[in-house]
Amino acid sequence: MQTKHYQKLYMVPYFLWIIVFVVAPLLLVLYYSFFDVEGHFTFTNYQKFFTPVYLKMTFSSFWYAFLITLIALIIAYPVAYLLTKTKHKQLWLLLIIVPSWVNLLLKAYAFIGIFGQYGLANGLLGLVGIAPKQILFTDFSFVFVAVYIFIPFMILPIFNALNELNDTYIDAAKDLGASKWTTFRRVIFPLTIGGVKSGCQIVFIPALSLFMLTRLIAGSRVITLGTAIEQHFLVTQDWGMGSTIAVFLIIAMFIIMAFTADRKRGA
Amino acid sequence: MKKLLSILVAGLLVSAALLYGVHWLNNDQGYAGDKTLTVYNWGDYIDTDLIKQFEKETGIKVVYETFDSNEAMLTKIQQGGTTYDVAVPSEYMIDKMIQANLLLPLDHAQLPNLKNIDQRFMDLPFDPKNKYSVPYFWGTVGIAYNPKLLGGKKLDSWNDLWDPSLKQKILLIDGAREVIGMGLNSLGYSLNDTNKAHLQKAKEKLSELTPNVKAIVGDENKLLMQNNEAAIAVLWSGDAADIMGENEDIDYVVPKEGSNLWFDNMVIPKTAKHVKAAHQFINFMLDAKVAAQNTEYVAYSSPNKAALQYMPKEMVEDKRFYPSPGLTKRLEVYKNLGQKNLAYYNDLFLEFKMHRK
C-alpha cells in the first residue's frame, strides 16, 4: 500500500508539467483561434483557412517538408549504415552531431555567404568553367540548407536502430542464400524501420513549420505555414488567424504521429 | 530513497549558488536598485559610445535591448514582462499606443534640449504638441541602386522598377506597408489608401513585378547590396546611407511619384519604472553634440537643427537625405489605418509573396 501511495505522489510533478506546459498552451491556441482581430467570437478564421491562399500555403508547406524528409532519408540511411561499420563509430557520430550545436541562424548566415554571387559555391563552379549562377533565394538552396540542418536528427535514430541490429540475422540470411540486396530489403530494412519512422517524424514535423530560413535562404519565395504564423502574431497582430493555422498544424502533426507510430506495440 | 534525496539537495544547492552568482554579478555591474534604465530601440540604431558616455555622466546603468519591427515591440510592451523605460516606435505606432493608453506624457520641463528640434518636425498630427513623444530620427523610403551593375542605368521613379530588363535584380523590404505603399504610389494613389479596389489594383500591379524581384528580405539587404549581390533594393533611407558608406557605386533616390516620410520617436511606456532617468536619457540624446555624433553613426536624417552645425557639411547638404521642401511635399506619413485595414494590407502582401512567376 505504502509504495503505491508514493507512486501516485511521484506522478504529481509530471502531471503538473503536462498540464501547464502542454495541455494549457494547446487549449489557449484553440481558444484564440475563435476570435477575430477585434476580439469577437467567430468562425471566420476557419473559413479563411479554406481559401486558396492558405490552402496553397498548406500544400507547399507539405510539399517542401516531404522533399526535405525524403532527401534527408536518402542521404542519412547509407551514412548511418556506413557509420556502424567504422572502427570509431562514436567519434564519427559525434562529428556528425557537433554541427547541430551551432545556432541555426549562424548557419543560415554562413550559407548566405557560401551561396552568394561571389561565394564559395559559385567560385567552385567557376573553376570548372560554369558561369556564376543564382543559387541563393531559390528552391534548391532552401531545400539544401534545410536538409543540411535536419540531417543529424535523421541519422541518429537510424544509426541506433542499425547498431542494435543483431548481426546473426544477416549471417542467417547469407547462409540461406539471400543476395545482398535481398538481405537489405527483407532483413535489415524491416528491422530498422522503427528508426526510419522516428527519424522521419523528427524531421518532417519541424520542417512543416520552418520560418526563418524561408526569408534568409529562400528570400520569402517559399512561404510555409510557419512563416504565416509568425507574420500573424508579430506583424498583423491577428492572433486568431495565427492560432487557427497553428491548430491545423497540430492536427497535421497528430496525423503524422499516428501514421508513423510503432504498430507492433498493439499486437 | 537516500540517493534521490541527496540528488535533490545537490540540485537545490547548485540553484542557490547560481542565483547568488547572478545577484553578485548584477550588483558588481551596477544592475541593481534604482540606478538603471532599460532602453528598447531598433537594432543598430545608436552609437554605443554614447550609452557609455551617458552612464559616465549620470552614474545610471543602461540595459539596452533591441527589436526589429514596431509590431514586435508593441507585443512585448503590452505583455509587460520587461519594464522598458524608453522605447523608440515609429509614428503610426505612437498613434496606436496613445489610443491604447500605453504611454506616459512627457514632462517638457525636464527636457530643456527639446528646443534643438527643428520646428518642422514638432507638433505633428500623430502626437499633437509632442505630449508623448520626441522625434529621434526621420527619413524616407526609396530605391538604392548600383548603376555599375545596371549598365549605367539611372532610376528615378517607382515605375522604373517594372522595366523587363531588371529581371531578378530587385530586393524588397519585408514590410506590408512599404511594399503595398510602393504599389499604390506607382499607380498615383496615396499610400494611406483604404479603397479596396485601389488596393486590389496595386496588388495586381505588384504581381507583375514578381519576375524582377530577387528576394523579399529584412536587414540582410544591406549586406547583399554592399557585396554587389543585388543591384536594386527598396529600403529605408538610413539603410541606404549605410550601404553607400561601404560601397561608393551605390546611389539612392526618393521616387518622384512620392513615397513615405517616417519618424522614429522616443517615448516612455506606461510600464516604465525609472521615469526620471528616462527623461534624463531623452534629454541627453537631444543634446546638439550628442545628436550629431549619433547621426554620423546611424546615418539617418536628424530632426535636431542644432546638431546639423556639428556634422560634416557634405552630409547635411546631401539632398537625397535632407530632401528639398519641393520633394518633401510629395511625401506622406503613414496613418494608423486601424486593425482591420492593416490586416487587409497584410493579406494582400501575403498573396503577393505567394505569387510565383
XYZ file of C-alpha atoms in Angstrom:
624
model
C 0.000 0.000 0.000
C 2.702 2.358 1.088
C 4.638 2.127 -2.201
C 1.517 2.601 -4.270
C 0.745 5.753 -2.354
C 4.240 7.077 -3.024
C 3.969 6.195 -6.687
C 0.937 8.409 -7.034
C 2.784 11.200 -5.300
C 5.655 10.909 -7.754
C 3.244 11.389 -10.631
C 2.148 14.826 -9.389
C 5.060 16.874 -10.820
C 4.729 15.016 -14.097
C 1.036 15.782 -14.418
C 1.554 19.383 -13.380
C 4.206 19.741 -16.054
C 1.969 18.214 -18.713
C -0.990 20.396 -17.754
C 0.893 23.693 -17.503
C 3.234 23.308 -20.460
C 1.395 21.024 -22.871
C -2.350 20.946 -22.316
C -2.908 24.566 -21.291
C -0.987 26.110 -24.240
C -2.813 23.844 -26.696
C -6.177 24.858 -25.236
C -5.144 28.527 -25.374
C -4.230 28.188 -29.042
C -7.607 26.583 -29.694
C -9.356 29.342 -27.694
C -7.639 32.188 -29.543
C -8.451 30.640 -32.909
C -12.123 31.528 -32.380
C -11.554 35.288 -32.163
C -11.113 37.823 -34.938
C -8.885 40.912 -34.966
C -11.373 42.924 -32.955
C -11.852 40.265 -30.310
C -15.284 38.992 -31.391
C -16.116 35.307 -31.224
C -16.201 33.972 -34.777
C -15.572 31.043 -37.103
C -14.281 33.248 -39.935
C -10.665 32.248 -39.239
C -11.556 28.674 -40.112
C -13.415 29.809 -43.213
C -10.406 31.876 -44.176
C -8.113 28.901 -43.825
C -10.042 27.162 -46.598
C -9.457 29.953 -49.108
C -6.971 29.371 -51.950
C -4.212 31.437 -50.303
C -3.950 29.289 -47.200
C -4.665 26.006 -48.943
C -1.875 26.730 -51.376
C 0.377 27.580 -48.474
C -0.534 24.342 -46.683
C 0.111 22.374 -49.818
C 3.505 23.955 -50.418
C 4.489 23.513 -46.753
C 3.731 19.800 -47.009
C 5.491 19.507 -50.323
C 8.714 21.113 -49.071
C 8.608 19.200 -45.779
C 8.150 15.989 -47.777
C 11.068 16.819 -50.086
C 13.317 17.711 -47.151
C 12.434 14.500 -45.295
C 12.870 12.312 -48.361
C 16.263 13.730 -49.297
C 17.435 13.604 -45.695
C 16.389 9.947 -45.502
C 18.086 9.013 -48.775
C 21.338 10.539 -47.536
C 21.056 9.540 -43.896
C 20.384 5.819 -44.278
C 23.607 4.904 -46.124
C 25.574 7.257 -43.858
C 24.169 5.615 -40.738
C 24.855 2.197 -42.221
C 28.470 3.043 -43.031
C 28.872 4.550 -39.565
C 28.032 1.250 -37.906
C 30.781 -0.367 -39.972
C 33.525 2.084 -38.938
C 36.032 1.435 -36.199
C 35.413 4.510 -34.039
C 31.702 4.862 -34.561
C 31.059 7.060 -31.528
C 33.684 9.541 -32.718
C 32.241 9.693 -36.227
C 28.765 10.078 -34.810
C 29.960 12.944 -32.626
C 31.418 14.681 -35.664
C 28.029 14.498 -37.343
C 26.194 15.765 -34.273
C 28.524 18.665 -33.435
C 27.263 20.990 -36.237
C 23.763 20.734 -34.781
C 25.048 22.545 -31.682
C 25.727 25.646 -33.769
C 22.879 28.136 -33.767
C 20.553 27.798 -36.737
C 20.736 31.497 -37.576
C 24.519 31.435 -37.711
C 24.387 28.535 -40.128
C 21.829 30.354 -42.261
C 24.028 33.452 -42.446
C 27.003 31.310 -43.365
C 25.017 29.881 -46.263
C 24.127 33.371 -47.475
C 27.867 33.865 -47.913
C 28.537 30.446 -49.436
C 25.696 30.626 -51.956
C 26.268 34.273 -52.909
C 27.156 35.575 -56.353
C 30.802 35.738 -55.244
C 30.583 32.928 -52.719
C 32.336 29.600 -52.388
C 29.754 27.630 -54.394
C 29.956 29.885 -57.429
C 33.749 30.013 -57.061
C 33.902 26.233 -57.362
C 31.537 26.309 -60.330
C 33.835 28.906 -61.896
C 36.822 26.569 -61.548
C 35.120 24.022 -63.790
C 34.141 26.763 -66.196
C 30.496 27.332 -65.312
C 29.303 30.946 -65.216
C 28.005 32.246 -61.856
C 24.503 31.050 -61.127
C 21.768 32.413 -58.913
C 21.880 29.883 -56.076
C 20.716 31.916 -53.107
C 16.967 32.630 -52.976
C 15.990 29.547 -54.979
C 14.038 26.420 -54.067
C 17.248 24.465 -54.352
C 19.102 26.482 -51.750
C 16.133 26.305 -49.373
C 15.847 22.529 -49.566
C 19.623 22.103 -49.422
C 20.067 24.171 -46.260
C 17.029 22.618 -44.576
C 18.329 19.102 -45.310
C 21.747 20.099 -44.003
C 20.217 21.338 -40.764
C 17.952 18.353 -40.192
C 20.209 15.526 -41.268
C 21.784 14.786 -37.836
C 18.288 14.223 -36.467
C 17.642 11.678 -39.204
C 20.971 9.895 -38.830
C 20.780 9.401 -35.055
C 17.684 7.173 -34.743
C 18.617 5.164 -37.844
C 22.125 4.678 -36.500
C 20.754 3.444 -33.188
C 18.419 1.019 -34.918
C 21.208 -0.324 -37.138
C 23.572 -0.533 -34.216
C 21.170 -2.658 -32.206
C 20.595 -4.960 -35.153
C 21.802 -8.444 -34.305
C 24.421 -9.498 -36.872
C 23.353 -13.116 -36.620
C 20.205 -12.277 -38.632
C 22.372 -11.119 -41.514
C 24.548 -14.204 -41.226
C 21.444 -16.360 -41.267
C 20.180 -14.609 -44.383
C 23.534 -15.180 -46.085
C 23.564 -18.838 -45.062
C 20.159 -19.274 -46.591
C 21.457 -17.879 -49.862
C 19.955 -14.382 -49.888
C 21.712 -11.855 -52.084
C 22.982 -8.622 -50.515
C 20.041 -6.666 -51.882
C 17.528 -9.206 -50.650
C 19.171 -9.228 -47.215
C 18.798 -5.484 -47.075
C 15.239 -5.459 -48.373
C 13.879 -8.369 -46.374
C 16.010 -8.304 -43.207
C 17.920 -5.100 -42.461
C 15.379 -2.516 -43.564
C 12.313 -4.086 -41.893
C 14.252 -4.485 -38.666
C 15.316 -0.822 -38.638
C 12.009 0.630 -39.802
C 11.420 1.958 -36.285
C 14.496 4.184 -36.567
C 13.445 5.371 -40.007
C 9.974 6.243 -38.733
C 11.174 8.240 -35.768
C 13.767 9.956 -37.962
C 11.051 10.996 -40.425
C 8.906 12.219 -37.563
C 11.686 14.333 -36.072
C 12.457 15.896 -39.464
C 9.033 16.230 -41.077
C 7.244 17.948 -38.223
C 9.690 20.832 -37.677
C 10.208 21.129 -41.449
C 6.494 21.807 -41.773
C 6.786 24.938 -39.677
C 10.197 26.291 -40.693
C 10.155 30.049 -40.803
C 13.454 31.915 -40.512
C 15.024 30.030 -43.408
C 12.189 30.972 -45.730
C 13.284 34.594 -45.545
C 17.048 34.259 -45.145
C 17.722 31.500 -47.644
C 14.637 31.470 -49.863
C 14.143 35.259 -49.874
C 10.448 34.849 -48.939
C 9.880 32.902 -52.151
C 8.859 29.882 -50.149
C 6.016 30.669 -47.772
C 5.264 27.985 -45.226
C 2.606 27.818 -42.545
C 5.299 28.690 -40.013
C 6.009 31.965 -41.802
C 2.327 32.812 -41.795
C 2.010 32.133 -38.069
C 4.995 34.375 -37.342
C 3.508 37.140 -39.513
C 0.111 36.932 -37.865
C 1.456 37.056 -34.336
C 4.160 39.669 -34.762
C 3.094 41.858 -37.682
C -0.663 41.740 -38.190
C -1.400 41.098 -34.515
C -4.121 38.798 -35.802
C -3.640 36.185 -33.105
C -6.856 34.453 -34.104
C -5.691 33.625 -37.618
C -2.230 32.685 -36.357
C -3.792 30.318 -33.837
C -6.071 28.824 -36.464
C -3.096 27.926 -38.637
C -1.399 26.504 -35.547
C -4.472 24.356 -34.841
C -4.248 22.860 -38.326
C -0.527 22.278 -37.886
C -1.191 20.469 -34.616
C -3.837 18.296 -36.270
C -1.415 17.525 -39.090
C 1.221 16.531 -36.569
C -1.122 14.158 -34.786
C -1.983 12.530 -38.090
C 1.700 12.105 -38.919
C 2.400 10.685 -35.474
C -0.425 8.207 -35.924
C 0.952 7.126 -39.282
C 4.499 6.698 -38.125
C 3.653 5.140 -34.770
C 5.013 1.687 -33.999
C 2.115 -0.657 -34.764
C 3.772 -3.681 -33.238
C 3.028 -2.458 -29.742
C -0.674 -3.202 -30.018
C -0.231 -6.681 -31.475
C 15.373 6.990 -1.397
C 18.523 8.337 0.193
C 20.133 8.740 -3.203
C 17.119 10.619 -4.543
C 17.211 12.937 -1.550
C 20.883 13.688 -1.977
C 20.364 14.452 -5.669
C 17.541 16.795 -4.722
C 19.666 18.574 -2.122
C 22.565 18.868 -4.550
C 20.230 20.345 -7.162
C 18.896 22.913 -4.711
C 22.397 23.851 -3.625
C 23.537 24.387 -7.239
C 20.453 26.527 -7.955
C 21.086 28.613 -4.855
C 24.710 29.113 -5.846
C 23.697 30.164 -9.385
C 21.090 32.567 -8.019
C 23.644 34.128 -5.727
C 26.099 34.333 -8.640
C 23.605 36.239 -10.795
C 22.819 38.581 -7.918
C 26.507 39.187 -7.286
C 27.199 39.822 -10.984
C 24.285 42.243 -11.233
C 25.482 44.160 -8.192
C 29.024 44.159 -9.431
C 27.981 45.775 -12.702
C 25.502 48.121 -11.104
C 22.341 46.482 -12.468
C 20.548 46.651 -9.151
C 18.484 49.242 -7.355
C 17.181 52.415 -8.901
C 20.247 53.386 -10.874
C 19.296 51.554 -14.042
C 17.475 52.379 -17.238
C 16.103 49.923 -19.768
C 16.159 51.263 -23.322
C 14.290 49.456 -26.093
C 15.435 50.513 -29.553
C 15.726 49.278 -33.136
C 18.762 47.131 -33.909
C 21.948 49.052 -34.750
C 20.237 52.388 -34.105
C 22.519 54.183 -31.651
C 26.220 54.927 -31.307
C 27.007 52.678 -28.338
C 29.804 55.042 -27.230
C 27.028 57.455 -26.318
C 25.485 54.932 -23.929
C 28.845 54.703 -22.154
C 29.073 58.486 -22.063
C 25.576 58.705 -20.568
C 26.444 56.105 -17.938
C 29.592 58.023 -17.022
C 27.828 61.391 -16.774
C 24.873 60.215 -14.730
C 26.013 57.051 -12.980
C 22.931 55.286 -14.365
C 23.431 51.812 -15.797
C 21.765 51.323 -19.182
C 20.265 47.982 -20.119
C 19.949 48.115 -23.895
C 17.584 45.854 -25.808
C 16.612 45.870 -29.469
C 13.628 44.965 -31.664
C 13.205 44.655 -35.408
C 9.619 45.696 -36.013
C 7.160 48.108 -34.418
C 4.686 45.280 -34.001
C 7.149 43.065 -32.178
C 7.912 45.985 -29.864
C 4.227 46.636 -29.210
C 3.622 42.993 -28.350
C 6.442 42.988 -25.810
C 5.387 46.270 -24.184
C 1.769 45.097 -23.960
C 2.793 41.866 -22.303
C 4.898 43.861 -19.826
C 7.361 41.081 -18.972
C 10.249 43.555 -19.077
C 9.633 47.110 -17.907
C 11.095 49.325 -20.592
C 11.834 52.925 -19.606
C 12.461 54.367 -23.059
C 11.276 52.962 -26.400
C 11.618 54.223 -29.972
C 8.484 53.415 -32.037
C 7.585 54.843 -35.435
C 4.879 57.461 -35.830
C 1.890 55.274 -36.785
C 2.648 53.031 -33.843
C 2.708 56.000 -31.458
C -0.812 56.872 -32.566
C -1.838 53.329 -31.740
C -0.017 53.291 -28.402
C -1.600 56.597 -27.335
C -5.036 55.179 -28.106
C -4.229 52.003 -26.206
C -3.090 54.134 -23.266
C 0.381 52.639 -23.256
C 2.450 55.848 -22.989
C 3.267 58.290 -20.212
C 3.033 62.021 -21.012
C 6.462 63.689 -21.145
C 7.419 66.426 -18.697
C 8.793 69.092 -21.036
C 10.362 70.947 -18.086
C 12.781 68.040 -17.745
C 13.672 68.202 -21.440
C 15.342 71.615 -21.951
C 17.130 70.339 -25.067
C 13.791 69.977 -26.825
C 14.449 73.482 -28.212
C 17.100 71.946 -30.506
C 14.488 70.149 -32.608
C 13.531 71.669 -35.949
C 10.064 73.246 -35.710
C 9.103 71.412 -38.935
C 9.189 68.141 -37.024
C 7.351 69.283 -33.918
C 3.616 69.161 -33.228
C 2.847 66.577 -35.934
C -0.608 65.007 -36.360
C 0.305 61.678 -34.758
C 1.208 63.398 -31.479
C -0.112 66.987 -31.144
C 2.150 69.265 -29.069
C 4.581 66.357 -28.577
C 2.753 65.346 -25.463
C 4.081 61.788 -25.575
C 6.991 61.693 -27.990
C 10.159 63.408 -29.178
C 11.495 62.795 -32.705
C 14.663 60.680 -32.775
C 15.325 60.277 -36.494
C 13.378 60.746 -39.714
C 13.761 59.537 -43.229
C 12.152 58.265 -46.400
C 11.540 55.025 -48.253
C 13.274 54.898 -51.612
C 15.369 52.959 -54.092
C 19.055 52.222 -53.597
C 20.696 51.030 -56.781
C 24.068 50.288 -58.245
C 24.379 51.868 -61.741
C 27.519 49.830 -62.412
C 25.528 46.615 -62.278
C 22.801 48.105 -64.475
C 24.976 49.304 -67.322
C 24.844 52.919 -66.174
C 21.042 52.992 -65.991
C 19.529 55.691 -63.778
C 16.339 55.225 -61.805
C 14.092 57.970 -60.518
C 10.575 56.563 -60.235
C 8.753 53.551 -58.843
C 7.587 52.607 -62.328
C 11.211 52.220 -63.462
C 11.293 49.043 -61.388
C 8.822 47.312 -63.728
C 11.332 47.537 -66.613
C 11.673 43.997 -68.069
C 15.466 44.397 -68.225
C 15.645 44.296 -64.425
C 14.833 40.603 -64.181
C 15.858 39.080 -60.809
C 17.558 42.281 -59.711
C 15.365 43.823 -57.003
C 15.399 43.256 -53.253
C 12.219 44.315 -51.478
C 11.924 45.032 -47.784
C 9.783 42.536 -45.874
C 7.116 45.017 -44.774
C 3.478 45.077 -45.859
C 3.035 48.848 -45.669
C 6.252 49.559 -47.534
C 5.594 47.180 -50.409
C 1.848 47.766 -50.802
C 2.556 51.500 -50.401
C 5.004 51.278 -53.268
C 2.331 49.646 -55.425
C -0.175 52.367 -54.504
C 2.313 55.178 -55.154
C 3.284 53.738 -58.531
C -0.384 53.998 -59.569
C -0.653 57.536 -58.230
C -2.723 56.630 -55.174
C -1.965 57.679 -51.635
C -0.025 55.163 -49.565
C -2.704 55.520 -46.907
C -5.423 54.473 -49.370
C -8.016 52.096 -47.925
C -10.198 51.810 -51.021
C -10.310 48.073 -51.690
C -10.494 48.491 -55.467
C -7.345 50.605 -55.409
C -5.607 48.117 -53.156
C -6.542 45.213 -55.428
C -5.180 47.135 -58.390
C -1.961 47.783 -56.506
C -1.640 44.085 -55.689
C -2.178 43.117 -59.323
C 0.439 45.616 -60.386
C 2.850 44.233 -57.795
C 2.261 40.708 -59.079
C 3.624 41.856 -62.424
C 6.793 42.893 -60.609
C 7.439 39.314 -59.411
C 9.868 38.337 -62.217
C 12.071 41.293 -61.286
C 12.081 40.509 -57.581
C 15.146 38.628 -56.428
C 14.080 38.319 -52.807
C 11.997 39.843 -50.048
C 14.334 40.241 -47.083
C 14.962 42.133 -43.866
C 18.202 43.733 -42.707
C 20.184 41.311 -44.864
C 19.570 43.656 -47.793
C 22.420 45.880 -46.595
C 24.951 43.077 -46.806
C 23.655 41.894 -50.165
C 23.852 45.376 -51.699
C 27.296 46.120 -50.274
C 28.699 42.932 -51.746
C 27.195 43.585 -55.195
C 24.946 40.544 -54.756
C 21.960 42.619 -55.812
C 21.639 45.713 -57.969
C 18.490 47.349 -56.610
C 16.879 47.491 -53.193
C 13.742 49.204 -51.943
C 14.605 50.294 -48.417
C 14.673 52.983 -45.750
C 16.922 55.967 -46.380
C 19.190 55.292 -43.386
C 19.969 51.787 -44.579
C 20.757 53.275 -47.979
C 23.179 55.740 -46.359
C 24.843 52.847 -44.536
C 25.303 50.902 -47.755
C 26.604 53.941 -49.614
C 29.220 54.376 -46.908
C 30.504 50.886 -47.667
C 30.065 50.741 -51.432
C 30.600 54.018 -53.265
C 28.991 52.876 -56.515
C 25.550 52.868 -54.957
C 23.112 55.728 -55.333
C 19.809 56.456 -53.576
C 16.690 58.102 -54.951
C 13.337 59.086 -53.499
C 10.921 58.217 -56.338
C 9.225 61.171 -57.978
C 5.701 59.702 -57.619
C 6.036 60.223 -53.887
C 6.894 57.974 -51.036
C 6.795 57.547 -47.303
C 8.118 60.069 -44.785
C 8.625 58.482 -41.405
C 9.674 59.383 -37.909
C 11.057 57.288 -35.112
C 10.378 58.863 -31.753
C 11.485 58.443 -28.170
C 8.654 57.671 -25.754
C 8.228 56.498 -22.171
C 5.965 53.422 -21.953
C 3.395 53.255 -19.183
C 5.226 50.346 -17.574
C 8.403 52.425 -17.049
C 9.962 52.138 -13.594
C 12.587 54.878 -13.871
C 10.708 57.842 -15.274
C 13.217 60.455 -14.146
C 16.175 58.590 -15.608
C 14.166 58.135 -18.815
C 13.756 61.918 -19.094
C 17.468 62.336 -18.420
C 18.253 59.917 -21.231
C 15.905 61.587 -23.721
C 17.312 64.997 -22.868
C 20.841 63.628 -23.273
C 20.043 62.278 -26.735
C 18.618 65.675 -27.729
C 21.882 67.469 -26.909
C 23.261 69.010 -30.123
C 26.710 67.395 -29.966
C 25.380 64.017 -28.866
C 22.767 64.031 -31.643
C 25.436 64.978 -34.187
C 27.675 62.091 -33.136
C 24.722 59.708 -33.137
C 23.620 60.851 -36.599
C 27.087 60.320 -38.017
C 26.961 56.753 -36.729
C 23.360 55.854 -37.573
C 23.257 57.831 -40.850
C 19.508 58.502 -40.828
C 18.344 62.135 -41.061
C 18.389 64.052 -37.800
C 15.484 66.294 -36.754
C 17.920 68.099 -34.448
C 18.526 71.509 -36.041
C 21.236 72.492 -33.578
C 23.118 69.276 -34.311
C 23.468 69.956 -38.027
C 26.284 72.505 -37.460
C 28.417 69.825 -35.787
C 28.004 67.426 -38.680
C 30.115 67.169 -41.856
C 28.883 69.596 -44.483
C 28.505 67.014 -47.265
C 26.195 65.033 -45.008
C 23.864 67.925 -44.211
C 23.777 69.219 -47.769
C 23.034 65.839 -49.337
C 19.651 66.381 -50.969
C 18.983 62.649 -51.041
C 18.819 62.509 -47.261
C 17.781 66.045 -46.430
C 15.359 66.493 -49.369
C 14.243 69.876 -50.634
C 10.843 71.203 -49.487
C 9.546 70.579 -53.041
C 10.059 66.837 -52.720
C 9.067 66.698 -49.064
C 5.616 67.892 -50.099
C 5.052 64.685 -52.064
C 5.994 62.504 -49.137
C 3.323 61.115 -46.848
C 3.430 59.953 -43.258
C 1.813 56.560 -42.613
C -1.515 56.965 -40.893
C -2.773 54.435 -38.397
C -5.334 52.734 -40.650
C -6.841 50.627 -37.910
C -6.518 46.930 -37.254
C -8.944 45.853 -39.979
C -7.292 47.720 -42.830
C -3.867 46.702 -41.607
C -4.948 43.071 -41.691
C -6.158 43.620 -45.265
C -2.786 45.132 -46.236
C -1.079 42.104 -44.736
C -3.339 39.645 -46.549
C -2.532 41.336 -49.842
C 1.159 41.303 -49.048
C 0.963 37.590 -48.248
C -0.802 36.956 -51.575
C 1.885 38.956 -53.347
C 4.605 36.895 -51.684
C 2.848 33.670 -52.654
C 2.609 34.743 -56.277
C 5.076 32.707 -58.312
C 6.345 33.607 -61.731
